[in-house]
Amino acid sequence: MSKNLAARLKQPGLIVAPGCHDALGARIIERAGFEAVYMTGNGLSASLIGAPDIGLLTMTEMVERGRAFADAVQIPVIADADTGYGNANNVQRTVRAYEAAGVGAIHLEDQVTPKRCGAMAGLALISPEEHADKIRAACEARRNPDLLIIGRSDARIPNGFADALARGRAYAAAGADVVLLEMLQSAEEIREAVETIDAPLMFNYVDGKAPPLTAKEFEALGVKLLAFPVSATLAYAQMMTGFVDHIKAHGTTADAPQGRMTLADYEALLGKSDYI
């Protein structure tokens, strides 16, 4: 598989990119046959510092995780770059850092700094004009034209669909290679966004917050890139909770209902034979 996500985006068909919060998860996603992996800022905040996604991680922390993902797999990495960590000048530095790390795409969102998870209440946004300027700055900063700049808007919940749609159009006009409208609420909204935004549409499937559609249904609506940003982290948290509860109750890992990969399979997944 190729790391050139830009070339793949021009081909027919939906690209599905499950999310994860570490390079091990990225390897598992690649092994399952997916064409790309999504690096979740929400999951990284949880896994690195045990805190919610409210803009606590720095650009350098995020970029280093992006580098680890890109080093671990051959498929493209789509990375959360939050708001670009400041103004247009910061955005340009962010783009160059992620590009040097080897990721295939980053998305920049139109929230104020510090941001918060798009599924949270109380989102505050910058103006669409300011974010369009940041998109232009991002496109100018990249040295490799194959690095995709994804213009993201979080306007749907606080401002409504009409504003989110207008922002998506503005970000496409500013040069975004892909547009992501967070928290679209129905198939009809997705279809209208696809039909009226002059750029491929990405959809983030957030459990409990997204229309209950399958990948085939998203593809039929015209979505080009489908990510599951936090699902794997939620699954990990659920699994770990049950696993440690089992140890606490029984004093052993034997017969834990969550099950475990064998040590041999785990070492094979990590490519132990390539090192020894």
PDB file of C-alpha atoms in Angstrom:
ATOM      1  CA  MET A   1       0.000   0.000   0.000  1.00  0.00           C
ATOM      2  CA  SER A   2       1.123   3.558  -0.711  1.00  0.00           C
ATOM      3  CA  LYS A   3       1.553   6.466   1.672  1.00  0.00           C
ATOM      4  CA  ASN A   4       0.422   8.827  -1.105  1.00  0.00           C
ATOM      5  CA  LEU A   5      -3.055   9.680   0.116  1.00  0.00           C
ATOM      6  CA  ALA A   6      -3.368  12.525  -2.407  1.00  0.00           C
ATOM      7  CA  ALA A   7      -3.089  10.105  -5.327  1.00  0.00           C
ATOM      8  CA  ARG A   8      -5.536   7.662  -3.730  1.00  0.00           C
ATOM      9  CA  LEU A   9      -8.040  10.450  -3.157  1.00  0.00           C
ATOM     10  CA  LYS A  10      -8.274  10.999  -6.913  1.00  0.00           C
ATOM     11  CA  GLN A  11      -9.289   7.391  -7.474  1.00  0.00           C
ATOM     12  CA  PRO A  12     -12.841   6.037  -7.159  1.00  0.00           C
ATOM     13  CA  GLY A  13     -14.149   4.699  -3.872  1.00  0.00           C
ATOM     14  CA  LEU A  14     -14.336   5.559  -0.206  1.00  0.00           C
ATOM     15  CA  ILE A  15     -11.202   5.619   1.961  1.00  0.00           C
ATOM     16  CA  VAL A  16     -11.922   4.276   5.460  1.00  0.00           C
ATOM     17  CA  ALA A  17      -9.456   5.332   8.173  1.00  0.00           C
ATOM     18  CA  PRO A  18     -10.099   3.896  11.647  1.00  0.00           C
ATOM     19  CA  GLY A  19      -8.611   5.987  14.419  1.00  0.00           C
ATOM     20  CA  CYS A  20      -6.289   5.008  17.238  1.00  0.00           C
ATOM     21  CA  HIS A  21      -4.097   6.610  19.884  1.00  0.00           C
ATOM     22  CA  ASP A  22      -0.804   4.747  19.440  1.00  0.00           C
ATOM     23  CA  ALA A  23       1.516   3.140  16.909  1.00  0.00           C
ATOM     24  CA  LEU A  24       0.458  -0.350  18.020  1.00  0.00           C
ATOM     25  CA  GLY A  25      -3.100   0.467  17.049  1.00  0.00           C
ATOM     26  CA  ALA A  26      -1.843   1.834  13.733  1.00  0.00           C
ATOM     27  CA  ARG A  27      -0.104  -1.483  13.020  1.00  0.00           C
ATOM     28  CA  ILE A  28      -3.273  -3.402  13.832  1.00  0.00           C
ATOM     29  CA  ILE A  29      -5.317  -1.164  11.525  1.00  0.00           C
ATOM     30  CA  GLU A  30      -2.790  -1.620   8.728  1.00  0.00           C
ATOM     31  CA  ARG A  31      -2.731  -5.390   9.208  1.00  0.00           C
ATOM     32  CA  ALA A  32      -6.533  -5.474   8.919  1.00  0.00           C
ATOM     33  CA  GLY A  33      -6.186  -4.097   5.399  1.00  0.00           C
ATOM     34  CA  PHE A  34      -7.326  -0.485   5.782  1.00  0.00           C
ATOM     35  CA  GLU A  35      -5.916   2.098   3.399  1.00  0.00           C
ATOM     36  CA  ALA A  36      -5.210   4.783   6.018  1.00  0.00           C
ATOM     37  CA  VAL A  37      -5.127   5.374   9.761  1.00  0.00           C
ATOM     38  CA  TYR A  38      -6.432   8.371  11.683  1.00  0.00           C
ATOM     39  CA  MET A  39      -4.386   9.761  14.592  1.00  0.00           C
ATOM     40  CA  THR A  40      -6.911  10.968  17.142  1.00  0.00           C
ATOM     41  CA  GLY A  41      -6.197  14.018  19.266  1.00  0.00           C
ATOM     42  CA  ASN A  42      -8.933  12.989  21.681  1.00  0.00           C
ATOM     43  CA  GLY A  43      -7.397   9.549  22.158  1.00  0.00           C
ATOM     44  CA  LEU A  44      -3.894  10.964  22.461  1.00  0.00           C
ATOM     45  CA  SER A  45      -4.970  13.358  25.189  1.00  0.00           C
ATOM     46  CA  ALA A  46      -6.503  10.422  27.065  1.00  0.00           C
ATOM     47  CA  SER A  47      -3.598   8.029  26.531  1.00  0.00           C
ATOM     48  CA  LEU A  48      -0.723  10.464  27.079  1.00  0.00           C
ATOM     49  CA  ILE A  49      -1.946  12.575  29.978  1.00  0.00           C
ATOM     50  CA  GLY A  50      -5.247  10.992  31.053  1.00  0.00           C
ATOM     51  CA  ALA A  51      -7.154  14.196  30.319  1.00  0.00           C
ATOM     52  CA  PRO A  52     -10.074  15.233  28.094  1.00  0.00           C
ATOM     53  CA  ASP A  53      -9.563  16.762  24.666  1.00  0.00           C
ATOM     54  CA  ILE A  54      -9.536  20.443  25.639  1.00  0.00           C
ATOM     55  CA  GLY A  55      -6.371  21.632  23.926  1.00  0.00           C
ATOM     56  CA  LEU A  56      -3.861  20.529  26.556  1.00  0.00           C
ATOM     57  CA  LEU A  57      -1.428  18.749  24.227  1.00  0.00           C
ATOM     58  CA  THR A  58       1.168  20.873  22.458  1.00  0.00           C
ATOM     59  CA  MET A  59       2.074  20.885  18.796  1.00  0.00           C
ATOM     60  CA  THR A  60       5.381  19.122  19.447  1.00  0.00           C
ATOM     61  CA  GLU A  61       3.682  16.355  21.448  1.00  0.00           C
ATOM     62  CA  MET A  62       1.216  15.759  18.646  1.00  0.00           C
ATOM     63  CA  VAL A  63       3.824  15.878  15.889  1.00  0.00           C
ATOM     64  CA  GLU A  64       6.057  13.349  17.650  1.00  0.00           C
ATOM     65  CA  ARG A  65       3.140  10.944  17.867  1.00  0.00           C
ATOM     66  CA  GLY A  66       2.480  11.526  14.192  1.00  0.00           C
ATOM     67  CA  ARG A  67       6.096  10.634  13.463  1.00  0.00           C
ATOM     68  CA  ALA A  68       5.763   7.429  15.488  1.00  0.00           C
ATOM     69  CA  PHE A  69       2.629   6.461  13.569  1.00  0.00           C
ATOM     70  CA  ALA A  70       4.229   7.199  10.194  1.00  0.00           C
ATOM     71  CA  ASP A  71       7.343   5.213  11.099  1.00  0.00           C
ATOM     72  CA  ALA A  72       5.279   2.224  12.209  1.00  0.00           C
ATOM     73  CA  VAL A  73       3.131   1.736   9.107  1.00  0.00           C
ATOM     74  CA  GLN A  74       3.240   1.945   5.337  1.00  0.00           C
ATOM     75  CA  ILE A  75      -0.305   3.315   4.949  1.00  0.00           C
ATOM     76  CA  PRO A  76      -0.961   7.083   5.130  1.00  0.00           C
ATOM     77  CA  VAL A  77      -1.504   8.749   8.503  1.00  0.00           C
ATOM     78  CA  ILE A  78      -4.236  11.385   8.792  1.00  0.00           C
ATOM     79  CA  ALA A  79      -3.365  13.541  11.793  1.00  0.00           C
ATOM     80  CA  ASP A  80      -5.403  15.830  13.988  1.00  0.00           C
ATOM     81  CA  ALA A  81      -3.622  19.205  14.080  1.00  0.00           C
ATOM     82  CA  ASP A  82      -6.229  20.973  16.223  1.00  0.00           C
ATOM     83  CA  THR A  83      -6.340  24.708  15.411  1.00  0.00           C
ATOM     84  CA  GLY A  84      -2.791  24.791  14.085  1.00  0.00           C
ATOM     85  CA  TYR A  85      -1.724  25.873  17.600  1.00  0.00           C
ATOM     86  CA  GLY A  86      -2.118  29.602  17.087  1.00  0.00           C
ATOM     87  CA  ASN A  87      -2.381  32.103  14.267  1.00  0.00           C
ATOM     88  CA  ALA A  88      -1.368  31.752  10.615  1.00  0.00           C
ATOM     89  CA  ASN A  89       2.319  31.896  11.528  1.00  0.00           C
ATOM     90  CA  ASN A  90       1.873  29.002  13.952  1.00  0.00           C
ATOM     91  CA  VAL A  91      -0.090  27.121  11.314  1.00  0.00           C
ATOM     92  CA  GLN A  92       2.822  27.335   8.885  1.00  0.00           C
ATOM     93  CA  ARG A  93       5.218  25.940  11.488  1.00  0.00           C
ATOM     94  CA  THR A  94       2.716  23.193  12.321  1.00  0.00           C
ATOM     95  CA  VAL A  95       2.374  22.180   8.677  1.00  0.00           C
ATOM     96  CA  ARG A  96       6.122  21.947   8.160  1.00  0.00           C
ATOM     97  CA  ALA A  97       6.572  19.932  11.359  1.00  0.00           C
ATOM     98  CA  TYR A  98       3.882  17.407  10.441  1.00  0.00           C
ATOM     99  CA  GLU A  99       5.216  17.219   6.894  1.00  0.00           C
ATOM    100  CA  ALA A 100       8.708  16.416   8.193  1.00  0.00           C
ATOM    101  CA  ALA A 101       7.150  13.753  10.435  1.00  0.00           C
ATOM    102  CA  GLY A 102       5.861  11.928   7.374  1.00  0.00           C
ATOM    103  CA  VAL A 103       2.095  12.131   7.799  1.00  0.00           C
ATOM    104  CA  GLY A 104      -0.150  12.134   4.717  1.00  0.00           C
ATOM    105  CA  ALA A 105      -2.765  14.668   5.827  1.00  0.00           C
ATOM    106  CA  ILE A 106      -3.631  17.044   8.654  1.00  0.00           C
ATOM    107  CA  HIS A 107      -6.876  18.752   9.537  1.00  0.00           C
ATOM    108  CA  LEU A 108      -7.148  22.262  10.934  1.00  0.00           C
ATOM    109  CA  GLU A 109     -10.291  23.283  12.775  1.00  0.00           C
ATOM    110  CA  ASP A 110     -11.940  26.683  13.120  1.00  0.00           C
ATOM    111  CA  GLN A 111     -12.255  26.778  16.901  1.00  0.00           C
ATOM    112  CA  VAL A 112     -10.647  29.361  19.136  1.00  0.00           C
ATOM    113  CA  THR A 113      -7.436  28.376  20.934  1.00  0.00           C
ATOM    114  CA  PRO A 114      -7.477  26.414  23.220  1.00  0.00           C
ATOM    115  CA  LYS A 115      -9.939  24.146  21.451  1.00  0.00           C
ATOM    116  CA  ARG A 116     -12.075  21.318  22.759  1.00  0.00           C
ATOM    117  CA  CYS A 117     -13.440  18.081  21.344  1.00  0.00           C
ATOM    118  CA  GLY A 118     -16.012  18.790  18.637  1.00  0.00           C
ATOM    119  CA  ALA A 119     -18.565  16.625  20.447  1.00  0.00           C
ATOM    120  CA  MET A 120     -18.434  18.811  23.573  1.00  0.00           C
ATOM    121  CA  ALA A 121     -20.837  21.626  24.408  1.00  0.00           C
ATOM    122  CA  GLY A 122     -19.768  25.247  24.489  1.00  0.00           C
ATOM    123  CA  LEU A 123     -17.643  25.384  21.330  1.00  0.00           C
ATOM    124  CA  ALA A 124     -16.366  28.829  20.317  1.00  0.00           C
ATOM    125  CA  LEU A 125     -15.254  29.536  16.762  1.00  0.00           C
ATOM    126  CA  ILE A 126     -13.060  32.035  14.998  1.00  0.00           C
ATOM    127  CA  SER A 127     -14.481  33.832  11.961  1.00  0.00           C
ATOM    128  CA  PRO A 128     -14.614  31.922   8.678  1.00  0.00           C
ATOM    129  CA  GLU A 129     -12.412  34.626   7.142  1.00  0.00           C
ATOM    130  CA  GLU A 130      -9.685  34.069   9.725  1.00  0.00           C
ATOM    131  CA  HIS A 131      -9.780  30.311   9.280  1.00  0.00           C
ATOM    132  CA  ALA A 132      -9.716  30.644   5.491  1.00  0.00           C
ATOM    133  CA  ASP A 133      -6.534  32.695   5.949  1.00  0.00           C
ATOM    134  CA  LYS A 134      -5.102  29.869   8.046  1.00  0.00           C
ATOM    135  CA  ILE A 135      -5.987  27.346   5.335  1.00  0.00           C
ATOM    136  CA  ARG A 136      -4.214  29.496   2.743  1.00  0.00           C
ATOM    137  CA  ALA A 137      -1.190  29.788   5.031  1.00  0.00           C
ATOM    138  CA  ALA A 138      -1.149  26.011   5.472  1.00  0.00           C
ATOM    139  CA  CYS A 139      -1.244  25.387   1.731  1.00  0.00           C
ATOM    140  CA  GLU A 140       1.582  27.884   1.152  1.00  0.00           C
ATOM    141  CA  ALA A 141       3.724  26.347   3.908  1.00  0.00           C
ATOM    142  CA  ARG A 142       3.821  22.780   2.628  1.00  0.00           C
ATOM    143  CA  ARG A 143       6.794  21.824   0.517  1.00  0.00           C
ATOM    144  CA  ASN A 144       5.294  18.522  -0.609  1.00  0.00           C
ATOM    145  CA  PRO A 145       2.085  19.038  -2.619  1.00  0.00           C
ATOM    146  CA  ASP A 146       1.000  15.500  -1.680  1.00  0.00           C
ATOM    147  CA  LEU A 147       0.466  16.553   1.940  1.00  0.00           C
ATOM    148  CA  LEU A 148      -3.288  17.037   2.183  1.00  0.00           C
ATOM    149  CA  ILE A 149      -4.679  20.046   4.036  1.00  0.00           C
ATOM    150  CA  ILE A 150      -8.139  19.284   5.431  1.00  0.00           C
ATOM    151  CA  GLY A 151     -10.256  22.300   6.317  1.00  0.00           C
ATOM    152  CA  ARG A 152     -12.460  21.422   9.261  1.00  0.00           C
ATOM    153  CA  SER A 153     -15.423  23.323  10.664  1.00  0.00           C
ATOM    154  CA  ASP A 154     -17.016  22.699  14.041  1.00  0.00           C
ATOM    155  CA  ALA A 155     -19.859  25.125  13.345  1.00  0.00           C
ATOM    156  CA  ARG A 156     -22.678  22.589  12.946  1.00  0.00           C
ATOM    157  CA  ILE A 157     -23.627  22.250  16.618  1.00  0.00           C
ATOM    158  CA  PRO A 158     -23.128  25.830  17.907  1.00  0.00           C
ATOM    159  CA  ASN A 159     -24.130  27.751  14.751  1.00  0.00           C
ATOM    160  CA  GLY A 160     -26.275  25.391  12.694  1.00  0.00           C
ATOM    161  CA  PHE A 161     -25.992  23.609   9.376  1.00  0.00           C
ATOM    162  CA  ALA A 162     -26.184  26.687   7.134  1.00  0.00           C
ATOM    163  CA  ASP A 163     -23.140  28.278   8.753  1.00  0.00           C
ATOM    164  CA  ALA A 164     -21.199  25.005   8.707  1.00  0.00           C
ATOM    165  CA  LEU A 165     -21.960  24.611   5.012  1.00  0.00           C
ATOM    166  CA  ALA A 166     -20.913  28.188   4.220  1.00  0.00           C
ATOM    167  CA  ARG A 167     -17.677  27.685   6.122  1.00  0.00           C
ATOM    168  CA  GLY A 168     -16.986  24.452   4.263  1.00  0.00           C
ATOM    169  CA  ARG A 169     -17.384  26.240   0.951  1.00  0.00           C
ATOM    170  CA  ALA A 170     -15.089  29.049   2.105  1.00  0.00           C
ATOM    171  CA  TYR A 171     -12.379  26.622   3.192  1.00  0.00           C
ATOM    172  CA  ALA A 172     -12.549  24.773  -0.123  1.00  0.00           C
ATOM    173  CA  ALA A 173     -12.230  28.109  -1.933  1.00  0.00           C
ATOM    174  CA  ALA A 174      -9.204  28.923   0.244  1.00  0.00           C
ATOM    175  CA  GLY A 175      -7.447  25.809  -1.061  1.00  0.00           C
ATOM    176  CA  ALA A 176      -8.341  22.989   1.330  1.00  0.00           C
ATOM    177  CA  ASP A 177      -7.829  19.645  -0.416  1.00  0.00           C
ATOM    178  CA  VAL A 178     -10.587  18.052   1.674  1.00  0.00           C
ATOM    179  CA  VAL A 179     -13.352  19.546   3.834  1.00  0.00           C
ATOM    180  CA  LEU A 180     -14.494  18.062   7.148  1.00  0.00           C
ATOM    181  CA  LEU A 181     -17.757  19.308   8.653  1.00  0.00           C
ATOM    182  CA  GLU A 182     -17.868  17.930  12.165  1.00  0.00           C
ATOM    183  CA  MET A 183     -21.154  16.625  13.597  1.00  0.00           C
ATOM    184  CA  LEU A 184     -23.374  16.634  10.531  1.00  0.00           C
ATOM    185  CA  GLN A 185     -26.669  15.266  11.788  1.00  0.00           C
ATOM    186  CA  SER A 186     -28.314  13.433   8.898  1.00  0.00           C
ATOM    187  CA  ALA A 187     -27.852  11.778   5.534  1.00  0.00           C
ATOM    188  CA  GLU A 188     -29.568  14.788   3.953  1.00  0.00           C
ATOM    189  CA  GLU A 189     -27.011  17.195   5.417  1.00  0.00           C
ATOM    190  CA  ILE A 190     -24.155  14.980   4.240  1.00  0.00           C
ATOM    191  CA  ARG A 191     -25.596  14.775   0.732  1.00  0.00           C
ATOM    192  CA  GLU A 192     -26.035  18.549   0.498  1.00  0.00           C
ATOM    193  CA  ALA A 193     -22.493  19.136   1.715  1.00  0.00           C
ATOM    194  CA  VAL A 194     -21.115  16.730  -0.879  1.00  0.00           C
ATOM    195  CA  GLU A 195     -23.129  18.364  -3.658  1.00  0.00           C
ATOM    196  CA  THR A 196     -22.353  21.996  -2.817  1.00  0.00           C
ATOM    197  CA  ILE A 197     -18.756  22.038  -1.525  1.00  0.00           C
ATOM    198  CA  ASP A 198     -16.081  22.112  -4.208  1.00  0.00           C
ATOM    199  CA  ALA A 199     -13.778  19.638  -2.463  1.00  0.00           C
ATOM    200  CA  PRO A 200     -13.954  16.004  -1.344  1.00  0.00           C
ATOM    201  CA  LEU A 201     -15.850  15.551   1.926  1.00  0.00           C
ATOM    202  CA  MET A 202     -14.473  13.816   5.019  1.00  0.00           C
ATOM    203  CA  PHE A 203     -16.764  12.539   7.760  1.00  0.00           C
ATOM    204  CA  ASN A 204     -15.772  11.837  11.358  1.00  0.00           C
ATOM    205  CA  TYR A 205     -17.952   9.073  12.795  1.00  0.00           C
ATOM    206  CA  VAL A 206     -18.214   9.803  16.527  1.00  0.00           C
ATOM    207  CA  ASP A 207     -20.056   7.070  18.408  1.00  0.00           C
ATOM    208  CA  GLY A 208     -23.463   8.224  19.623  1.00  0.00           C
ATOM    209  CA  LYS A 209     -23.190  11.531  17.760  1.00  0.00           C
ATOM    210  CA  ALA A 210     -23.260  10.488  14.084  1.00  0.00           C
ATOM    211  CA  PRO A 211     -26.061   9.219  11.841  1.00  0.00           C
ATOM    212  CA  PRO A 212     -26.063   5.387  12.085  1.00  0.00           C
ATOM    213  CA  LEU A 213     -24.789   4.748   8.560  1.00  0.00           C
ATOM    214  CA  THR A 214     -22.423   2.096   7.241  1.00  0.00           C
ATOM    215  CA  ALA A 215     -19.339   2.736   5.148  1.00  0.00           C
ATOM    216  CA  LYS A 216     -21.260   1.684   2.035  1.00  0.00           C
ATOM    217  CA  GLU A 217     -23.998   4.182   2.835  1.00  0.00           C
ATOM    218  CA  PHE A 218     -21.480   6.993   3.389  1.00  0.00           C
ATOM    219  CA  GLU A 219     -19.901   6.106   0.057  1.00  0.00           C
ATOM    220  CA  ALA A 220     -23.288   6.189  -1.673  1.00  0.00           C
ATOM    221  CA  LEU A 221     -23.828   9.688  -0.289  1.00  0.00           C
ATOM    222  CA  GLY A 222     -20.555  10.788  -1.876  1.00  0.00           C
ATOM    223  CA  VAL A 223     -18.295  10.912   1.172  1.00  0.00           C
ATOM    224  CA  LYS A 224     -14.688  10.387   0.122  1.00  0.00           C
ATOM    225  CA  LEU A 225     -12.921   9.891   3.457  1.00  0.00           C
ATOM    226  CA  LEU A 226     -14.483   8.238   6.527  1.00  0.00           C
ATOM    227  CA  ALA A 227     -12.721   8.223   9.897  1.00  0.00           C
ATOM    228  CA  PHE A 228     -13.681   6.658  13.217  1.00  0.00           C
ATOM    229  CA  PRO A 229     -11.655   8.995  15.437  1.00  0.00           C
ATOM    230  CA  VAL A 230     -12.340   7.858  18.996  1.00  0.00           C
ATOM    231  CA  SER A 231     -14.055   4.452  18.645  1.00  0.00           C
ATOM    232  CA  ALA A 232     -10.897   2.408  19.260  1.00  0.00           C
ATOM    233  CA  THR A 233     -10.018   4.437  22.349  1.00  0.00           C
ATOM    234  CA  LEU A 234     -13.524   3.904  23.712  1.00  0.00           C
ATOM    235  CA  ALA A 235     -13.168   0.177  23.045  1.00  0.00           C
ATOM    236  CA  TYR A 236      -9.775   0.164  24.804  1.00  0.00           C
ATOM    237  CA  ALA A 237     -11.183   1.977  27.844  1.00  0.00           C
ATOM    238  CA  GLN A 238     -14.082  -0.478  28.057  1.00  0.00           C
ATOM    239  CA  MET A 239     -11.800  -3.490  27.631  1.00  0.00           C
ATOM    240  CA  MET A 240      -9.322  -2.238  30.260  1.00  0.00           C
ATOM    241  CA  THR A 241     -12.089  -1.509  32.734  1.00  0.00           C
ATOM    242  CA  GLY A 242     -13.439  -5.052  32.459  1.00  0.00           C
ATOM    243  CA  PHE A 243      -9.953  -6.564  32.435  1.00  0.00           C
ATOM    244  CA  VAL A 244      -8.720  -4.914  35.628  1.00  0.00           C
ATOM    245  CA  ASP A 245     -12.084  -5.538  37.314  1.00  0.00           C
ATOM    246  CA  HIS A 246     -11.581  -9.240  36.525  1.00  0.00           C
ATOM    247  CA  ILE A 247      -8.085  -9.210  38.063  1.00  0.00           C
ATOM    248  CA  LYS A 248      -9.404  -7.391  41.126  1.00  0.00           C
ATOM    249  CA  ALA A 249     -12.221  -9.884  41.589  1.00  0.00           C
ATOM    250  CA  HIS A 250     -10.333 -13.111  40.798  1.00  0.00           C
ATOM    251  CA  GLY A 251      -6.667 -12.365  41.411  1.00  0.00           C
ATOM    252  CA  THR A 252      -5.679 -13.692  37.992  1.00  0.00           C
ATOM    253  CA  THR A 253      -5.863 -12.867  34.286  1.00  0.00           C
ATOM    254  CA  ALA A 254      -6.966 -16.420  33.510  1.00  0.00           C
ATOM    255  CA  ASP A 255     -10.420 -16.677  31.975  1.00  0.00           C
ATOM    256  CA  ALA A 256     -10.765 -12.893  31.623  1.00  0.00           C
ATOM    257  CA  PRO A 257     -13.776 -12.433  29.326  1.00  0.00           C
ATOM    258  CA  GLN A 258     -12.011  -9.795  27.228  1.00  0.00           C
ATOM    259  CA  GLY A 259      -9.498 -12.329  25.921  1.00  0.00           C
ATOM    260  CA  ARG A 260      -5.871 -11.659  25.033  1.00  0.00           C
ATOM    261  CA  MET A 261      -3.583 -11.985  22.043  1.00  0.00           C
ATOM    262  CA  THR A 262      -0.940 -14.656  22.491  1.00  0.00           C
ATOM    263  CA  LEU A 263       2.584 -13.423  23.180  1.00  0.00           C
ATOM    264  CA  ALA A 264       3.755 -14.997  19.917  1.00  0.00           C
ATOM    265  CA  ASP A 265       1.096 -13.190  17.881  1.00  0.00           C
ATOM    266  CA  TYR A 266       1.896  -9.955  19.705  1.00  0.00           C
ATOM    267  CA  GLU A 267       5.604 -10.240  18.893  1.00  0.00           C
ATOM    268  CA  ALA A 268       4.764 -11.036  15.266  1.00  0.00           C
ATOM    269  CA  LEU A 269       2.550  -7.953  15.085  1.00  0.00           C
ATOM    270  CA  LEU A 270       5.441  -5.824  16.311  1.00  0.00           C
ATOM    271  CA  GLY A 271       7.809  -7.397  13.757  1.00  0.00           C
ATOM    272  CA  LYS A 272      10.154  -8.880  16.331  1.00  0.00           C
ATOM    273  CA  SER A 273      11.861 -11.052  13.719  1.00  0.00           C
ATOM    274  CA  ASP A 274      12.877  -7.915  11.796  1.00  0.00           C
ATOM    275  CA  TYR A 275      14.940  -6.781  14.774  1.00  0.00           C
ATOM    276  CA  ILE A 276      16.490 -10.049  15.918  1.00  0.00           C
TER     277      ILE A 276
END
